[in-house]
């Protein structure tokens, strides 16, 4: 329970209605998009301005009360679960688009704006904000910044980090920090803007962001290519890139995913295929035509069994459905769905998919894999049942080996979902002892009493690395 | 003088020939590209490997000896002057391209490679590394990473930061840190890669970098537009961007620069023009033709007095000469040339150029301005004489007011040159008290004894902000 004096002061800052500690509010903010994680906060607060956030942090820091900032809580790493209790700060009231600057091609927004609403507004002005995480109809820009969200357009356009050029953020002690600006270049001191993006709410509370916008592509074309041999699909990915073509989207579905998706979305996909690639190119019409023609040639050369190029936007949408429904289709198979995002250099995708399948077999668990092939960012997804402790244990062992395999192949434990609680025990595998030491130092420099999102990123203990058994 | 035991141990690490403390070596490494700054080191060391760098740092950290890492020392902020003595570490022996990975479109290099040599190698393989600082024929990739160098192609392609995706770096205590990898996405913990880029050698010593490469544009077209009214030039810049065109290059020369350049390079530029824009677009041939045609229309609408579109690559080179020779032309006017890089939102360029001219007039100093109009990154350049203390004082006052004006207009004190010694007293104007506190904390987290490039970025004292007198 929250210290009553602190609670009274918090109420005075935001008003009676915007601080809650009733059971309903606490339970509603005890979990997020991550399965099997729940922890009750002691209070929930809804600030309306940077000044309120600053005043709140002064109180919390005086009483040493932990704070978890959240938007819609769609993250998949336990990033917004109040692991150590304290106050959950919900940013939904700070949801305004403050400005779209057409001369500088920037937008300034509050963190609580829903990503898809922001994108729609920007597109209505004839501009383009590329980061498009799958959660974008629910998730907020603030959440996207916290996790450095990616999406289907990441290969060509990059991720959230590439579009955040200025931030206003409140430090743990209530001081207000301003970084960057409407500036395409700024090297005045360390790059705090990029450091805060992806810092998972552990360094500061973002209260305003200046985002870079770009001109939209003039047209877009979508195609599917299906392979009986997964290496054919993987070679296609490499050949496209080696052929100096960077598609807007280059996604892969493996065989377990194809079978589930085909059944779910009634797409009639051939279930004997080892992999399907979903490819989209955008840009000027001539360039798009040329690229799609060359990609088709590459697919044929790599022995694709079937190639479909969408003739219309509607047909393109139908092809994209295969990818977009992957998670939903998998989620209805069993009570619990665990979606991970181990990432490898793009040349290692086939190796990684096969390694995942082998690991799943070894532990007797079901893992389907889909994801951003062009980025090497795969989503091995386990369908399981949280109530079956023994099975969950095997799933955990499998993911442990998957992270290990990703690192062995020159990859990382997370490409776009973040570390949170879930991957904290594995972080040292990627960044090493020196990396952990430096990151802990940065954390302490921003937040000396470790009040901001405690229990995330840094685990009490690093898992022992498993020994992989191949073959 | 260096502690003799430390010196002996350093000699043992790199061999007799690769540690020097003779007068000649010390003097040769006492200055860099920045005018009026000199400070003798106590030793100069030339490591050949990461292991040697690590061993050197263990010795220096034991004896608390400061270290300045440098490549060719072309920086303009005093970034590689050994302000507090100690050892200068020259990276020229670590100058290999370790790998170009055609499947992943990455290159892995040592820091001492000359940027232009690296670019030439990459281009010979049909790939593209966009960052092109003016110093690129002399400067090293390591130096570019330390300062986050920009260049003429920054508007469309970004700066060094956008292409560094993995680093190996040695910490002050000799530990080896590895960040990122051949990965387009990696959110495992804080983004140490982007934090190290632009950290001016104050956090760690970069010993290896993995760089992202992209497919090269198929073609390129160059044009000039000349204006009697500087606001016409500025409106053109804004209209191009508002018109959803992002040119590869969009440079401006103001009247003082035009006059000097025309005379120097015998270009016959009309000396009554207030500004010249140099515009280049690259990409697919149809898109380039269309963009150049639309840009030409915009220039005409904004009342350009003369427009020249290069018909050939040779003519394009002639037009680019106007921009490329700006610094050299200005440098021969007076004994000392001070080139700064105050940066503003691109919509504020005309205001900023006029403000610079007004400030120069007020202090009776000569300042010509050119730079990256599309980025808002201007290079006000004072031609003066270091021996004339009274004039230098006036130049300093003028730059102080220029930095102040940039910040007033929503800009920054440095867009691509870095803070170093020269702009350290002004850093707090941009980042505020909270920003300074956080940056100092980060510095201490990496380098607790402040051995790496001490005296840079953080000034003993922040200058009092001047009060601008307008009109």
JSON list of C-alpha atoms in Angstrom, two decimals, chain B residues 8-160:
[
{"chain": "B", "resi": 8, "resn": "UNK", "atom": "CA", "xyz": [58.60, 1.55, -20.24]},
{"chain": "B", "resi": 9, "resn": "UNK", "atom": "CA", "xyz": [55.47, -0.56, -19.98]},
{"chain": "B", "resi": 10, "resn": "UNK", "atom": "CA", "xyz": [53.87, 1.22, -22.94]},
{"chain": "B", "resi": 11, "resn": "UNK", "atom": "CA", "xyz": [57.05, 0.61, -24.99]},
{"chain": "B", "resi": 12, "resn": "UNK", "atom": "CA", "xyz": [56.89, -3.05, -24.07]},
{"chain": "B", "resi": 13, "resn": "UNK", "atom": "CA", "xyz": [53.32, -3.28, -25.39]},
{"chain": "B", "resi": 14, "resn": "UNK", "atom": "CA", "xyz": [53.75, -1.66, -28.81]},
{"chain": "B", "resi": 15, "resn": "UNK", "atom": "CA", "xyz": [57.49, -2.00, -29.37]},
{"chain": "B", "resi": 16, "resn": "UNK", "atom": "CA", "xyz": [60.18, 0.68, -29.28]},
{"chain": "B", "resi": 17, "resn": "UNK", "atom": "CA", "xyz": [59.26, 2.20, -32.65]},
{"chain": "B", "resi": 18, "resn": "UNK", "atom": "CA", "xyz": [55.61, 2.70, -31.81]},
{"chain": "B", "resi": 19, "resn": "UNK", "atom": "CA", "xyz": [55.95, 4.78, -28.70]},
{"chain": "B", "resi": 20, "resn": "UNK", "atom": "CA", "xyz": [57.51, 8.19, -29.01]},
{"chain": "B", "resi": 21, "resn": "UNK", "atom": "CA", "xyz": [58.23, 10.99, -26.59]},
{"chain": "B", "resi": 22, "resn": "UNK", "atom": "CA", "xyz": [60.76, 12.96, -28.64]},
{"chain": "B", "resi": 23, "resn": "UNK", "atom": "CA", "xyz": [60.04, 16.64, -29.11]},
{"chain": "B", "resi": 24, "resn": "UNK", "atom": "CA", "xyz": [59.16, 16.27, -32.77]},
{"chain": "B", "resi": 25, "resn": "UNK", "atom": "CA", "xyz": [56.46, 13.68, -32.13]},
{"chain": "B", "resi": 26, "resn": "UNK", "atom": "CA", "xyz": [55.06, 15.67, -29.21]},
{"chain": "B", "resi": 27, "resn": "UNK", "atom": "CA", "xyz": [54.85, 18.90, -31.20]},
{"chain": "B", "resi": 28, "resn": "UNK", "atom": "CA", "xyz": [53.34, 17.16, -34.22]},
{"chain": "B", "resi": 29, "resn": "UNK", "atom": "CA", "xyz": [50.52, 15.87, -32.01]},
{"chain": "B", "resi": 30, "resn": "UNK", "atom": "CA", "xyz": [49.95, 19.03, -29.99]},
{"chain": "B", "resi": 31, "resn": "UNK", "atom": "CA", "xyz": [47.36, 20.51, -32.36]},
{"chain": "B", "resi": 32, "resn": "UNK", "atom": "CA", "xyz": [44.65, 19.55, -34.83]},
{"chain": "B", "resi": 33, "resn": "UNK", "atom": "CA", "xyz": [42.53, 21.23, -37.53]},
{"chain": "B", "resi": 34, "resn": "UNK", "atom": "CA", "xyz": [41.31, 23.86, -35.07]},
{"chain": "B", "resi": 35, "resn": "UNK", "atom": "CA", "xyz": [43.02, 27.25, -35.18]},
{"chain": "B", "resi": 36, "resn": "UNK", "atom": "CA", "xyz": [44.66, 28.76, -32.12]},
{"chain": "B", "resi": 37, "resn": "UNK", "atom": "CA", "xyz": [44.76, 25.67, -29.95]},
{"chain": "B", "resi": 38, "resn": "UNK", "atom": "CA", "xyz": [47.90, 23.84, -28.94]},
{"chain": "B", "resi": 39, "resn": "UNK", "atom": "CA", "xyz": [48.91, 21.70, -26.00]},
{"chain": "B", "resi": 40, "resn": "UNK", "atom": "CA", "xyz": [51.84, 19.29, -25.77]},
{"chain": "B", "resi": 41, "resn": "UNK", "atom": "CA", "xyz": [51.23, 15.62, -24.98]},
{"chain": "B", "resi": 42, "resn": "UNK", "atom": "CA", "xyz": [53.73, 13.61, -22.92]},
{"chain": "B", "resi": 43, "resn": "UNK", "atom": "CA", "xyz": [53.88, 10.72, -25.33]},
{"chain": "B", "resi": 44, "resn": "UNK", "atom": "CA", "xyz": [52.51, 9.40, -28.63]},
{"chain": "B", "resi": 45, "resn": "UNK", "atom": "CA", "xyz": [51.57, 5.76, -29.11]},
{"chain": "B", "resi": 46, "resn": "UNK", "atom": "CA", "xyz": [50.64, 3.78, -32.22]},
{"chain": "B", "resi": 47, "resn": "UNK", "atom": "CA", "xyz": [48.78, 0.56, -31.37]},
{"chain": "B", "resi": 48, "resn": "UNK", "atom": "CA", "xyz": [48.32, -2.23, -33.92]},
{"chain": "B", "resi": 49, "resn": "UNK", "atom": "CA", "xyz": [45.44, -4.17, -32.35]},
{"chain": "B", "resi": 50, "resn": "UNK", "atom": "CA", "xyz": [42.52, -4.10, -29.95]},
{"chain": "B", "resi": 51, "resn": "UNK", "atom": "CA", "xyz": [44.57, -6.16, -27.53]},
{"chain": "B", "resi": 52, "resn": "UNK", "atom": "CA", "xyz": [47.33, -3.53, -27.57]},
{"chain": "B", "resi": 53, "resn": "UNK", "atom": "CA", "xyz": [44.79, -0.76, -26.99]},
{"chain": "B", "resi": 54, "resn": "UNK", "atom": "CA", "xyz": [43.40, -2.71, -24.06]},
{"chain": "B", "resi": 55, "resn": "UNK", "atom": "CA", "xyz": [46.86, -3.30, -22.58]},
{"chain": "B", "resi": 56, "resn": "UNK", "atom": "CA", "xyz": [47.74, 0.39, -23.03]},
{"chain": "B", "resi": 57, "resn": "UNK", "atom": "CA", "xyz": [44.57, 1.48, -21.21]},
{"chain": "B", "resi": 58, "resn": "UNK", "atom": "CA", "xyz": [45.32, -0.85, -18.32]},
{"chain": "B", "resi": 59, "resn": "UNK", "atom": "CA", "xyz": [48.68, 0.88, -17.87]},
{"chain": "B", "resi": 60, "resn": "UNK", "atom": "CA", "xyz": [47.32, 4.42, -18.33]},
{"chain": "B", "resi": 61, "resn": "UNK", "atom": "CA", "xyz": [44.46, 3.80, -15.97]},
{"chain": "B", "resi": 62, "resn": "UNK", "atom": "CA", "xyz": [46.79, 2.38, -13.34]},
{"chain": "B", "resi": 63, "resn": "UNK", "atom": "CA", "xyz": [48.92, 5.54, -13.52]},
{"chain": "B", "resi": 64, "resn": "UNK", "atom": "CA", "xyz": [45.91, 7.84, -14.08]},
{"chain": "B", "resi": 65, "resn": "UNK", "atom": "CA", "xyz": [47.41, 9.20, -17.29]},
{"chain": "B", "resi": 66, "resn": "UNK", "atom": "CA", "xyz": [45.03, 11.00, -19.67]},
{"chain": "B", "resi": 67, "resn": "UNK", "atom": "CA", "xyz": [44.58, 9.66, -23.19]},
{"chain": "B", "resi": 68, "resn": "UNK", "atom": "CA", "xyz": [43.52, 11.37, -26.40]},
{"chain": "B", "resi": 69, "resn": "UNK", "atom": "CA", "xyz": [42.64, 9.10, -29.32]},
{"chain": "B", "resi": 70, "resn": "UNK", "atom": "CA", "xyz": [43.11, 10.54, -32.78]},
{"chain": "B", "resi": 71, "resn": "UNK", "atom": "CA", "xyz": [43.04, 9.74, -36.45]},
{"chain": "B", "resi": 72, "resn": "UNK", "atom": "CA", "xyz": [44.13, 12.51, -38.79]},
{"chain": "B", "resi": 73, "resn": "UNK", "atom": "CA", "xyz": [43.07, 15.31, -36.46]},
{"chain": "B", "resi": 74, "resn": "UNK", "atom": "CA", "xyz": [41.02, 17.20, -39.05]},
{"chain": "B", "resi": 75, "resn": "UNK", "atom": "CA", "xyz": [38.34, 18.14, -36.54]},
{"chain": "B", "resi": 76, "resn": "UNK", "atom": "CA", "xyz": [37.45, 21.80, -35.99]},
{"chain": "B", "resi": 77, "resn": "UNK", "atom": "CA", "xyz": [36.53, 21.83, -32.29]},
{"chain": "B", "resi": 78, "resn": "UNK", "atom": "CA", "xyz": [39.88, 21.05, -30.69]},
{"chain": "B", "resi": 79, "resn": "UNK", "atom": "CA", "xyz": [38.63, 17.51, -30.19]},
{"chain": "B", "resi": 80, "resn": "UNK", "atom": "CA", "xyz": [42.05, 15.89, -30.52]},
{"chain": "B", "resi": 81, "resn": "UNK", "atom": "CA", "xyz": [44.25, 18.50, -28.85]},
{"chain": "B", "resi": 82, "resn": "UNK", "atom": "CA", "xyz": [45.75, 16.92, -25.69]},
{"chain": "B", "resi": 83, "resn": "UNK", "atom": "CA", "xyz": [44.41, 19.73, -23.52]},
{"chain": "B", "resi": 84, "resn": "UNK", "atom": "CA", "xyz": [45.60, 18.14, -20.28]},
{"chain": "B", "resi": 85, "resn": "UNK", "atom": "CA", "xyz": [48.70, 16.42, -21.67]},
{"chain": "B", "resi": 86, "resn": "UNK", "atom": "CA", "xyz": [49.05, 12.66, -21.32]},
{"chain": "B", "resi": 87, "resn": "UNK", "atom": "CA", "xyz": [49.30, 10.24, -24.20]},
{"chain": "B", "resi": 88, "resn": "UNK", "atom": "CA", "xyz": [48.01, 10.71, -27.75]},
{"chain": "B", "resi": 89, "resn": "UNK", "atom": "CA", "xyz": [46.98, 7.41, -29.32]},
{"chain": "B", "resi": 90, "resn": "UNK", "atom": "CA", "xyz": [47.19, 7.53, -33.12]},
{"chain": "B", "resi": 91, "resn": "UNK", "atom": "CA", "xyz": [45.04, 4.93, -34.85]},
{"chain": "B", "resi": 92, "resn": "UNK", "atom": "CA", "xyz": [46.68, 4.94, -38.28]},
{"chain": "B", "resi": 93, "resn": "UNK", "atom": "CA", "xyz": [48.19, 1.45, -37.95]},
{"chain": "B", "resi": 94, "resn": "UNK", "atom": "CA", "xyz": [44.72, 0.00, -37.36]},
{"chain": "B", "resi": 95, "resn": "UNK", "atom": "CA", "xyz": [43.56, 0.87, -40.85]},
{"chain": "B", "resi": 96, "resn": "UNK", "atom": "CA", "xyz": [42.25, -2.34, -42.39]},
{"chain": "B", "resi": 97, "resn": "UNK", "atom": "CA", "xyz": [38.93, -3.07, -44.03]},
{"chain": "B", "resi": 98, "resn": "UNK", "atom": "CA", "xyz": [38.30, -6.38, -42.29]},
{"chain": "B", "resi": 99, "resn": "UNK", "atom": "CA", "xyz": [35.31, -7.45, -44.37]},
{"chain": "B", "resi": 100, "resn": "UNK", "atom": "CA", "xyz": [32.66, -6.30, -46.80]},
{"chain": "B", "resi": 101, "resn": "UNK", "atom": "CA", "xyz": [29.69, -8.65, -46.36]},
{"chain": "B", "resi": 102, "resn": "UNK", "atom": "CA", "xyz": [27.68, -8.57, -49.59]},
{"chain": "B", "resi": 103, "resn": "UNK", "atom": "CA", "xyz": [24.85, -10.68, -48.21]},
{"chain": "B", "resi": 104, "resn": "UNK", "atom": "CA", "xyz": [24.23, -8.47, -45.19]},
{"chain": "B", "resi": 105, "resn": "UNK", "atom": "CA", "xyz": [25.38, -5.22, -46.85]},
{"chain": "B", "resi": 106, "resn": "UNK", "atom": "CA", "xyz": [27.79, -4.39, -44.06]},
{"chain": "B", "resi": 107, "resn": "UNK", "atom": "CA", "xyz": [31.46, -3.52, -43.82]},
{"chain": "B", "resi": 108, "resn": "UNK", "atom": "CA", "xyz": [33.65, -4.11, -40.80]},
{"chain": "B", "resi": 109, "resn": "UNK", "atom": "CA", "xyz": [36.63, -1.78, -40.54]},
{"chain": "B", "resi": 110, "resn": "UNK", "atom": "CA", "xyz": [39.34, -0.64, -38.20]},
{"chain": "B", "resi": 111, "resn": "UNK", "atom": "CA", "xyz": [39.13, 3.00, -37.14]},
{"chain": "B", "resi": 112, "resn": "UNK", "atom": "CA", "xyz": [42.28, 4.22, -38.89]},
{"chain": "B", "resi": 113, "resn": "UNK", "atom": "CA", "xyz": [41.05, 3.70, -42.44]},
{"chain": "B", "resi": 114, "resn": "UNK", "atom": "CA", "xyz": [40.83, 6.93, -44.48]},
{"chain": "B", "resi": 115, "resn": "UNK", "atom": "CA", "xyz": [37.16, 7.65, -45.22]},
{"chain": "B", "resi": 116, "resn": "UNK", "atom": "CA", "xyz": [37.65, 8.32, -48.95]},
{"chain": "B", "resi": 117, "resn": "UNK", "atom": "CA", "xyz": [39.65, 5.11, -49.35]},
{"chain": "B", "resi": 118, "resn": "UNK", "atom": "CA", "xyz": [36.90, 3.16, -47.64]},
{"chain": "B", "resi": 119, "resn": "UNK", "atom": "CA", "xyz": [34.26, 4.81, -49.84]},
{"chain": "B", "resi": 120, "resn": "UNK", "atom": "CA", "xyz": [36.27, 4.06, -52.99]},
{"chain": "B", "resi": 121, "resn": "UNK", "atom": "CA", "xyz": [36.61, 0.40, -52.00]},
{"chain": "B", "resi": 122, "resn": "UNK", "atom": "CA", "xyz": [32.91, 0.09, -51.26]},
{"chain": "B", "resi": 123, "resn": "UNK", "atom": "CA", "xyz": [31.99, 1.80, -54.54]},
{"chain": "B", "resi": 124, "resn": "UNK", "atom": "CA", "xyz": [34.26, -0.58, -56.44]},
{"chain": "B", "resi": 125, "resn": "UNK", "atom": "CA", "xyz": [31.98, -3.36, -55.14]},
{"chain": "B", "resi": 126, "resn": "UNK", "atom": "CA", "xyz": [28.88, -1.52, -56.37]},
{"chain": "B", "resi": 127, "resn": "UNK", "atom": "CA", "xyz": [27.83, -0.33, -52.91]},
{"chain": "B", "resi": 128, "resn": "UNK", "atom": "CA", "xyz": [27.39, 3.02, -51.22]},
{"chain": "B", "resi": 129, "resn": "UNK", "atom": "CA", "xyz": [28.52, 4.53, -47.91]},
{"chain": "B", "resi": 130, "resn": "UNK", "atom": "CA", "xyz": [26.91, 7.98, -47.87]},
{"chain": "B", "resi": 131, "resn": "UNK", "atom": "CA", "xyz": [28.63, 10.03, -45.11]},
{"chain": "B", "resi": 132, "resn": "UNK", "atom": "CA", "xyz": [31.00, 12.37, -46.96]},
{"chain": "B", "resi": 133, "resn": "UNK", "atom": "CA", "xyz": [32.55, 14.98, -44.65]},
{"chain": "B", "resi": 134, "resn": "UNK", "atom": "CA", "xyz": [34.61, 17.60, -46.52]},
{"chain": "B", "resi": 135, "resn": "UNK", "atom": "CA", "xyz": [37.67, 16.21, -44.77]},
{"chain": "B", "resi": 136, "resn": "UNK", "atom": "CA", "xyz": [37.11, 12.73, -46.16]},
{"chain": "B", "resi": 137, "resn": "UNK", "atom": "CA", "xyz": [40.31, 12.53, -48.19]},
{"chain": "B", "resi": 138, "resn": "UNK", "atom": "CA", "xyz": [42.33, 12.92, -44.98]},
{"chain": "B", "resi": 139, "resn": "UNK", "atom": "CA", "xyz": [40.00, 12.03, -42.13]},
{"chain": "B", "resi": 140, "resn": "UNK", "atom": "CA", "xyz": [39.48, 8.52, -40.78]},
{"chain": "B", "resi": 141, "resn": "UNK", "atom": "CA", "xyz": [36.32, 6.53, -40.13]},
{"chain": "B", "resi": 142, "resn": "UNK", "atom": "CA", "xyz": [37.31, 6.47, -36.44]},
{"chain": "B", "resi": 143, "resn": "UNK", "atom": "CA", "xyz": [37.43, 10.27, -36.39]},
{"chain": "B", "resi": 144, "resn": "UNK", "atom": "CA", "xyz": [34.12, 10.44, -38.26]},
{"chain": "B", "resi": 145, "resn": "UNK", "atom": "CA", "xyz": [32.58, 8.15, -35.63]},
{"chain": "B", "resi": 146, "resn": "UNK", "atom": "CA", "xyz": [34.01, 10.22, -32.77]},
{"chain": "B", "resi": 147, "resn": "UNK", "atom": "CA", "xyz": [32.49, 13.42, -34.16]},
{"chain": "B", "resi": 148, "resn": "UNK", "atom": "CA", "xyz": [29.44, 11.93, -35.94]},
{"chain": "B", "resi": 149, "resn": "UNK", "atom": "CA", "xyz": [30.55, 13.61, -39.15]},
{"chain": "B", "resi": 150, "resn": "UNK", "atom": "CA", "xyz": [28.01, 14.76, -41.69]},
{"chain": "B", "resi": 151, "resn": "UNK", "atom": "CA", "xyz": [28.66, 15.98, -45.20]},
{"chain": "B", "resi": 152, "resn": "UNK", "atom": "CA", "xyz": [26.96, 17.13, -48.38]},
{"chain": "B", "resi": 153, "resn": "UNK", "atom": "CA", "xyz": [24.71, 14.06, -48.63]},
{"chain": "B", "resi": 154, "resn": "UNK", "atom": "CA", "xyz": [23.36, 14.32, -45.08]},
{"chain": "B", "resi": 155, "resn": "UNK", "atom": "CA", "xyz": [19.94, 15.74, -46.00]},
{"chain": "B", "resi": 156, "resn": "UNK", "atom": "CA", "xyz": [18.80, 12.62, -47.83]},
{"chain": "B", "resi": 157, "resn": "UNK", "atom": "CA", "xyz": [21.10, 9.98, -46.37]},
{"chain": "B", "resi": 158, "resn": "UNK", "atom": "CA", "xyz": [21.79, 11.07, -42.79]},
{"chain": "B", "resi": 159, "resn": "UNK", "atom": "CA", "xyz": [25.16, 11.22, -41.05]},
{"chain": "B", "resi": 160, "resn": "UNK", "atom": "CA", "xyz": [27.74, 8.79, -39.69]}
]
